Short mmCIF file of C-alpha atoms and ligand atoms in Angstrom, two decimals:
data_model
loop_
_atom_site.label_atom_id
_atom_site.label_comp_id
_atom_site.label_asym_id
_atom_site.label_seq_id
_atom_site.Cartn_x
_atom_site.Cartn_y
_atom_site.Cartn_z
CA MET X 1 77.54 97.14 108.46
CA LEU X 2 77.53 99.31 111.59
CA THR X 3 80.98 100.58 112.53
CA SER X 4 81.42 101.01 116.27
CA VAL X 5 83.78 103.63 117.71
CA LEU X 6 85.82 102.85 120.83
CA LYS X 7 87.49 105.78 122.58
CA ILE X 8 90.78 104.95 124.27
CA ASN X 9 93.26 107.12 126.10
CA PRO X 10 96.62 105.84 124.85
CA ASP X 11 98.29 107.05 128.04
CA ASN X 12 95.86 105.40 130.41
CA PHE X 13 93.88 102.34 129.35
CA THR X 14 93.45 98.70 130.41
CA GLY X 15 93.85 95.69 128.18
CA GLU X 16 90.22 94.77 128.92
CA GLU X 17 88.99 97.82 127.09
CA LEU X 18 90.37 96.21 123.95
CA GLU X 19 88.72 92.82 124.45
CA GLU X 20 85.84 93.43 121.99
CA ALA X 21 88.31 94.66 119.32
CA CYS X 22 90.41 91.54 119.90
CA ASN X 23 87.37 89.33 119.48
CA ILE X 24 86.50 90.98 116.18
CA LEU X 25 90.08 90.43 114.91
CA ARG X 26 90.20 86.81 116.06
CA ASN X 27 86.93 86.18 114.20
CA GLY X 28 88.22 87.56 110.93
CA GLY X 29 86.73 91.08 111.23
CA LEU X 30 88.33 94.50 110.66
CA VAL X 31 89.39 97.05 113.29
CA ALA X 32 91.12 100.37 112.58
CA PHE X 33 93.56 101.46 115.28
CA PRO X 34 96.11 104.15 115.99
CA THR X 35 99.86 103.60 115.49
CA GLU X 36 102.67 106.12 115.91
CA THR X 37 102.76 106.67 112.11
CA VAL X 38 99.12 106.75 110.81
CA TYR X 39 95.91 104.85 111.66
CA GLY X 40 96.04 101.25 110.36
CA LEU X 41 93.18 99.03 109.13
CA GLY X 42 93.79 95.75 110.94
CA GLY X 43 92.75 92.17 110.12
CA ASP X 44 94.22 88.74 110.86
CA ALA X 45 97.34 88.57 108.73
CA LEU X 46 97.27 84.72 108.52
CA ASN X 47 93.57 84.55 107.52
CA PRO X 48 93.13 84.98 103.73
CA ALA X 49 89.42 85.91 104.23
CA ALA X 50 90.41 88.75 106.54
CA SER X 51 93.03 90.15 104.16
CA SER X 52 90.49 90.01 101.27
CA LYS X 53 88.14 92.10 103.44
CA ILE X 54 90.93 94.69 103.96
CA TYR X 55 91.48 95.03 100.18
CA GLU X 56 87.70 95.30 99.62
CA ALA X 57 87.09 97.90 102.37
CA LYS X 58 89.94 100.13 101.13
CA GLY X 59 89.40 99.55 97.37
CA ARG X 60 93.08 98.59 97.34
CA PRO X 61 94.58 96.87 94.28
CA SER X 62 95.24 93.20 95.16
CA ASP X 63 98.93 93.37 94.05
CA ASN X 64 99.69 95.94 96.77
CA PRO X 65 100.87 93.87 99.77
CA LEU X 66 100.03 94.46 103.42
CA ILE X 67 102.40 95.07 106.31
CA VAL X 68 102.24 92.45 109.09
CA HIS X 69 102.36 93.92 112.57
CA ILE X 70 103.98 92.02 115.42
CA ALA X 71 104.38 92.64 119.17
CA ASP X 72 107.70 90.93 119.82
CA MET X 73 110.71 89.31 118.15
CA ALA X 74 109.18 85.83 118.37
CA GLY X 75 106.56 87.12 115.93
CA LEU X 76 109.23 87.90 113.38
CA TYR X 77 110.54 84.32 113.47
CA ASP X 78 107.00 82.99 113.06
CA VAL X 79 106.34 84.86 109.81
CA ALA X 80 109.80 85.25 108.27
CA HIS X 81 112.89 83.16 107.61
CA GLY X 82 116.50 83.79 106.56
CA ILE X 83 116.67 86.88 108.84
CA THR X 84 119.81 88.76 107.70
CA ASP X 85 122.35 90.39 110.04
CA ASN X 86 121.20 93.82 108.91
CA GLY X 87 117.60 92.88 109.60
CA GLN X 88 118.55 91.88 113.10
CA LYS X 89 120.59 94.97 113.72
CA LEU X 90 117.88 97.32 112.44
CA ALA X 91 115.26 95.56 114.57
CA LYS X 92 117.45 96.07 117.60
CA ALA X 93 117.99 99.71 116.79
CA PHE X 94 114.50 100.82 115.69
CA TRP X 95 111.85 98.35 116.92
CA PRO X 96 109.36 98.98 118.32
CA GLY X 97 109.05 101.98 116.02
CA PRO X 98 108.29 103.43 112.58
CA LEU X 99 110.40 101.01 110.51
CA THR X 100 109.00 98.29 108.25
CA MET X 101 111.36 95.60 106.98
CA ILE X 102 110.99 93.18 104.08
CA PHE X 103 112.03 89.56 104.80
CA LYS X 104 111.58 86.19 103.04
CA LYS X 105 108.13 84.94 104.08
CA LYS X 106 107.28 81.64 105.76
CA ASP X 107 104.49 79.45 104.31
CA ILE X 108 102.01 80.32 107.05
CA VAL X 109 101.73 83.85 105.60
CA PRO X 110 99.13 83.65 102.83
CA LEU X 111 99.94 85.04 99.39
CA SER X 112 96.75 87.14 99.64
CA THR X 113 98.50 89.13 102.45
CA THR X 114 101.73 89.63 100.53
CA GLY X 115 100.07 90.44 97.18
CA GLY X 116 101.50 87.25 95.72
CA LEU X 117 105.12 88.01 96.75
CA SER X 118 107.50 85.49 98.39
CA THR X 119 108.58 88.21 100.82
CA VAL X 120 106.71 89.74 103.75
CA ALA X 121 106.75 93.28 105.19
CA VAL X 122 106.95 93.27 108.99
CA ARG X 123 106.74 96.09 111.57
CA MET X 124 106.72 96.16 115.36
CA PRO X 125 104.80 99.37 116.17
CA GLY X 126 105.67 101.44 119.24
CA HIS X 127 102.15 102.85 119.94
CA ALA X 128 100.82 101.45 123.21
CA VAL X 129 97.35 100.68 121.85
CA ALA X 130 98.70 98.95 118.73
CA ARG X 131 101.07 96.83 120.81
CA GLU X 132 98.41 95.77 123.30
CA LEU X 133 95.95 94.97 120.50
CA ILE X 134 98.41 92.59 118.85
CA ARG X 135 99.56 91.04 122.14
CA ARG X 136 96.11 90.54 123.57
CA SER X 137 94.41 89.32 120.39
CA GLY X 138 97.19 86.73 119.99
CA ILE X 139 97.29 87.20 116.22
CA TYR X 140 99.54 89.04 113.76
CA ILE X 141 97.75 92.05 112.37
CA ALA X 142 97.90 92.94 108.71
CA ALA X 143 97.31 96.69 108.59
CA PRO X 144 97.66 99.08 105.68
CA SER X 145 96.75 102.73 106.28
CA ALA X 146 93.03 103.02 107.21
CA ASN X 147 91.96 105.19 104.31
CA ILE X 148 90.25 104.59 100.98
CA SER X 149 93.07 103.81 98.52
CA GLY X 150 94.51 106.92 96.94
CA ARG X 151 93.30 109.34 99.61
CA PRO X 152 95.60 110.97 102.17
CA SER X 153 96.44 108.56 105.05
CA PRO X 154 94.46 109.07 108.28
CA THR X 155 96.17 110.80 111.18
CA LYS X 156 93.04 110.89 113.42
CA ALA X 157 90.03 108.66 113.93
CA GLU X 158 87.71 111.21 112.21
CA HIS X 159 89.64 110.64 108.97
CA VAL X 160 89.08 106.86 109.26
CA ILE X 161 85.38 107.32 109.99
CA GLU X 162 85.09 109.67 106.98
CA ASP X 163 86.55 107.03 104.65
CA LEU X 164 85.52 103.66 106.09
CA SER X 165 82.38 104.05 108.22
CA GLY X 166 79.93 101.26 107.28
CA ARG X 167 82.79 99.23 105.70
CA ILE X 168 84.60 97.92 108.82
CA ASP X 169 83.58 96.61 112.24
CA MET X 170 85.28 99.05 114.61
CA VAL X 171 87.47 102.15 114.88
CA ILE X 172 89.60 102.61 117.97
CA ASP X 173 89.83 106.35 118.53
CA GLY X 174 93.12 107.08 120.32
CA GLY X 175 93.35 110.72 119.23
CA SER X 176 95.89 112.24 116.81
CA VAL X 177 98.92 110.16 115.88
CA GLY X 178 102.43 111.41 116.63
CA ILE X 179 104.41 111.12 113.41
CA GLY X 180 101.76 111.54 110.74
CA ILE X 181 103.44 109.87 107.77
CA GLU X 182 103.86 106.17 107.01
CA SER X 183 106.76 103.99 108.18
CA THR X 184 110.09 103.83 106.42
CA ILE X 185 110.28 100.63 104.37
CA VAL X 186 113.64 98.90 103.98
CA ASP X 187 114.27 95.64 102.13
CA VAL X 188 116.61 93.43 104.16
CA SER X 189 115.65 90.15 102.43
CA SER X 190 119.08 89.96 100.76
CA GLU X 191 122.57 91.19 101.75
CA GLU X 192 121.98 94.59 100.10
CA THR X 193 119.87 96.90 102.26
CA VAL X 194 117.56 99.07 100.15
CA ILE X 195 115.11 101.79 101.15
CA LEU X 196 111.83 101.30 99.32
CA ARG X 197 109.89 104.14 100.99
CA PRO X 198 111.36 107.05 102.98
CA GLY X 199 109.92 107.82 106.40
CA TYR X 200 110.68 109.00 109.92
CA ILE X 201 113.70 106.65 110.19
CA THR X 202 116.06 108.35 107.69
CA LYS X 203 118.73 106.95 105.38
CA ASP X 204 121.44 108.37 107.66
CA MET X 205 119.95 106.66 110.72
CA ILE X 206 119.87 103.35 108.84
CA LYS X 207 123.38 103.79 107.50
CA GLN X 208 124.72 104.33 110.99
CA VAL X 209 123.50 100.85 111.87
CA THR X 210 124.21 98.89 108.68
CA GLY X 211 127.20 100.75 107.26
CA SER X 212 125.73 100.95 103.79
CA VAL X 213 122.25 101.44 102.35
CA SER X 214 120.84 102.39 98.94
CA THR X 215 117.54 103.82 97.88
CA ASP X 216 115.31 102.10 95.28
CA PRO X 217 115.77 104.48 92.27
CA ALA X 218 112.00 104.42 91.63
CA VAL X 219 111.28 106.09 95.02
CA ASP X 220 111.52 109.67 93.76
CA GLY X 221 109.60 108.91 90.60
CA LYS X 222 112.47 110.01 88.36
CA VAL X 223 113.02 106.66 86.71
CA LEU X 224 110.46 104.56 84.89
CA THR X 225 111.30 101.16 86.44
CA ALA X 226 108.65 99.55 88.66
CA PRO X 227 109.20 100.37 92.33
CA LYS X 228 110.14 97.37 94.53
CA ALA X 229 107.33 98.34 96.97
CA PRO X 230 104.40 97.67 94.67
CA GLY X 231 102.23 100.26 96.41
CA MET X 232 104.59 103.07 95.51
CA LYS X 233 103.45 102.95 91.86
CA TYR X 234 99.91 104.02 92.63
CA ARG X 235 98.59 107.54 92.89
CA HIS X 236 98.53 108.30 96.58
CA TYR X 237 97.75 110.75 99.33
CA ALA X 238 95.88 112.89 96.85
CA PRO X 239 93.33 115.60 97.65
CA LYS X 240 90.42 116.04 95.23
CA GLY X 241 91.69 119.39 93.87
CA GLN X 242 94.67 119.70 91.52
CA LEU X 243 97.91 120.05 93.47
CA PHE X 244 101.04 121.66 92.10
CA ILE X 245 104.45 121.99 93.80
CA ILE X 246 106.45 125.18 93.16
CA GLU X 247 110.21 124.75 93.32
CA GLY X 248 112.88 127.44 93.35
CA THR X 249 114.39 130.12 95.59
CA ALA X 250 112.13 131.26 98.45
CA GLY X 251 111.31 134.72 97.03
CA MET X 252 110.58 133.43 93.54
CA VAL X 253 108.31 130.69 94.89
CA VAL X 254 106.17 133.18 96.83
CA CYS X 255 105.98 135.44 93.79
CA LYS X 256 104.98 132.62 91.45
CA ILE X 257 102.35 131.20 93.79
CA ASN X 258 100.83 134.67 94.29
CA SER X 259 100.47 135.11 90.54
CA LEU X 260 99.07 131.57 89.97
CA VAL X 261 96.48 132.03 92.74
CA TYR X 262 95.54 135.49 91.46
CA GLU X 263 94.91 134.06 87.98
CA LYS X 264 92.84 131.09 89.12
CA GLU X 265 90.75 133.15 91.54
CA LYS X 266 90.06 135.62 88.73
CA GLU X 267 88.81 132.72 86.60
CA GLY X 268 86.43 131.90 89.49
CA TYR X 269 88.20 128.81 90.95
CA LYS X 270 88.56 128.16 94.68
CA THR X 271 92.30 128.15 95.32
CA ALA X 272 94.63 127.41 98.23
CA VAL X 273 98.28 127.66 99.23
CA ILE X 274 100.29 125.27 101.35
CA ALA X 275 102.98 127.33 103.15
CA THR X 276 104.99 127.47 106.37
CA ASP X 277 104.70 129.78 109.38
CA GLU X 278 107.52 131.92 107.97
CA THR X 279 105.85 132.49 104.58
CA LYS X 280 102.13 132.33 105.25
CA ASP X 281 101.67 136.07 105.56
CA LYS X 282 103.29 136.74 102.19
CA TYR X 283 100.31 135.35 100.24
CA GLN X 284 97.67 137.88 99.25
CA CYS X 285 94.77 135.78 98.13
CA GLY X 286 93.35 132.25 98.25
CA ILE X 287 93.04 130.12 101.36
CA VAL X 288 96.43 129.87 103.06
CA LYS X 289 97.39 126.85 105.24
CA SER X 290 100.61 126.55 107.15
CA LEU X 291 102.29 123.24 107.91
CA GLY X 292 104.12 124.86 110.82
CA PRO X 293 107.60 126.33 111.31
CA ALA X 294 109.89 125.47 108.31
CA ARG X 295 112.61 124.12 110.59
CA CYS X 296 110.29 121.90 112.62
CA GLU X 297 110.26 118.79 110.44
CA ASN X 298 108.09 116.84 112.86
CA SER X 299 105.34 119.41 112.73
CA ILE X 300 105.45 119.56 108.94
CA ALA X 301 105.13 115.77 108.67
CA ALA X 302 102.36 115.62 111.27
CA SER X 303 100.27 118.38 109.57
CA LEU X 304 100.60 117.27 105.93
CA TYR X 305 97.74 114.77 105.54
CA ASN X 306 95.46 116.79 107.81
CA ILE X 307 95.85 119.83 105.58
CA LEU X 308 95.44 117.76 102.35
CA ARG X 309 92.11 116.56 103.77
CA GLU X 310 91.09 120.07 104.79
CA MET X 311 91.49 121.05 101.13
CA ASP X 312 88.67 118.57 100.34
CA TYR X 313 86.41 119.89 103.12
CA LEU X 314 86.86 123.36 101.66
CA ASP X 315 86.20 122.11 98.09
CA VAL X 316 89.42 123.72 96.85
CA GLN X 317 89.99 123.21 93.11
CA TYR X 318 93.59 124.34 92.75
CA ILE X 319 96.29 123.95 95.43
CA TYR X 320 99.80 125.39 95.19
CA SER X 321 102.40 124.07 97.66
CA GLU X 322 105.88 125.27 98.50
CA SER X 323 108.42 122.54 98.14
CA PHE X 324 110.39 120.84 100.94
CA GLY X 325 113.97 119.57 100.80
CA ASP X 326 115.65 116.30 101.58
CA ASP X 327 116.48 117.65 105.01
CA ILE X 328 112.84 117.33 106.10
CA LEU X 329 112.72 113.76 107.47
CA GLY X 330 115.19 112.59 104.84
CA GLY X 331 112.93 113.60 101.97
CA ALA X 332 109.89 111.68 103.32
CA VAL X 333 107.58 114.68 103.32
CA MET X 334 108.55 115.69 99.74
CA ASN X 335 108.11 112.07 98.63
CA ARG X 336 104.48 112.15 99.80
CA LEU X 337 103.80 115.59 98.44
CA LEU X 338 105.14 114.66 95.02
CA LYS X 339 102.86 111.63 94.88
CA ALA X 340 99.87 113.68 96.05
CA ALA X 341 100.66 116.08 93.23
CA SER X 342 101.20 113.31 90.63
CA TYR X 343 104.70 114.86 90.16
CA ASN X 344 103.25 118.16 88.88
CA ILE X 345 106.20 120.49 89.59
CA ILE X 346 106.48 124.10 88.46
CA ARG X 347 110.12 125.28 88.55
CA VAL X 348 110.85 128.99 88.85
P1 AMP F 1 100.57 100.96 103.56
O1 AMP F 1 100.34 99.77 104.47
O2 AMP F 1 99.33 101.52 103.03
O3 AMP F 1 101.51 101.90 104.27
O4 AMP F 1 101.36 100.38 102.35
C1 AMP F 1 102.34 99.33 102.52
C2 AMP F 1 103.47 99.48 101.60
O5 AMP F 1 104.39 98.42 101.82
C3 AMP F 1 103.07 99.44 100.16
O6 AMP F 1 103.77 100.45 99.41
C4 AMP F 1 103.56 98.08 99.75
O7 AMP F 1 103.86 98.02 98.38
C5 AMP F 1 104.80 97.87 100.63
N1 AMP F 1 105.06 96.45 100.83
C6 AMP F 1 104.35 95.60 101.59
N2 AMP F 1 104.87 94.33 101.49
C7 AMP F 1 105.94 94.40 100.65
C8 AMP F 1 106.87 93.43 100.18
N3 AMP F 1 106.81 92.15 100.48
N4 AMP F 1 107.82 93.88 99.32
C9 AMP F 1 107.92 95.17 98.98
N5 AMP F 1 107.03 96.13 99.43
C10 AMP F 1 106.07 95.75 100.24
MG1 MG F 2 98.61 103.45 102.48
#
């Protein structure tokens, strides 16, 4: 299959430019498109043949459900029922935006889209191209991240092309995305509001709206129960090299990483460090990549996947990363880094 690439300026485009993409989607094909979080791989959410194609193109396990993207509140009432008060309040506060909510699904949503679950994940994206694509195509778009399963999520069209060229019909290139990590997922299908995946919308922001919120204990990988978001159990976001996270006081972390890199380089391995602007000059050997200023949480989130992919371009075999606290986007960056590292933590 030939994958066409459509360049779009998200700040200045007409709906007509998206007509071919809309046609592909209406006919059951696949189009990758930019959202404010990461690039999504879109297909008709109500067409089981289209969702099967999404799973196949990504190599995604079939029990890992897809998020249904809508353009307006009417869309929510089409695909979900029993909308709770908290669901309504959170939609009012954060939609359109980087928040996905789990509701009870209506029958028109096929089980192939929800991985066999009786609930459905719904998001109203804020990105202009994503919104216009949903509105103009007249369908609801199922869209997981547009990467091969297990690899870092795509934050620019080049990442999508790298993973999915020849496997999908079209990529809409709208440049780099703004946020760079996936949406927050919150289960509002019952009275208790539970965070299933941390993201740009933090627990504190949700609590301000709902009064109370808990986090699925499986989110940080410290308990052995199955996570409520099935996708969270899979290895994710991973570069090809072995990634380790070093935790401890700042000075000790730098010291430990320097000695680990020295040892591996001496053994002949290609090695890299993931640091911040403040620490990057403290590393003496290996390739050093900075995620940006330590206090700029948006820059750290936006650079993470790009740098994990760069590690692959550079054929790095061992990667040592500094660790990031719960204050960086409510722990969302650390959550992704821990998964990318398969929870390999070295404490000093
Ligand atoms: P991605 O689209 O690649 O960001 O992944 C979507 C995430 O949403 C996965 O972790 C899924 O397990 C989760 N998800 C989708 N639908 C549901 C649902 N009905 N219940 C719980 N989690 C869901
Ligand atoms: Mg994904």
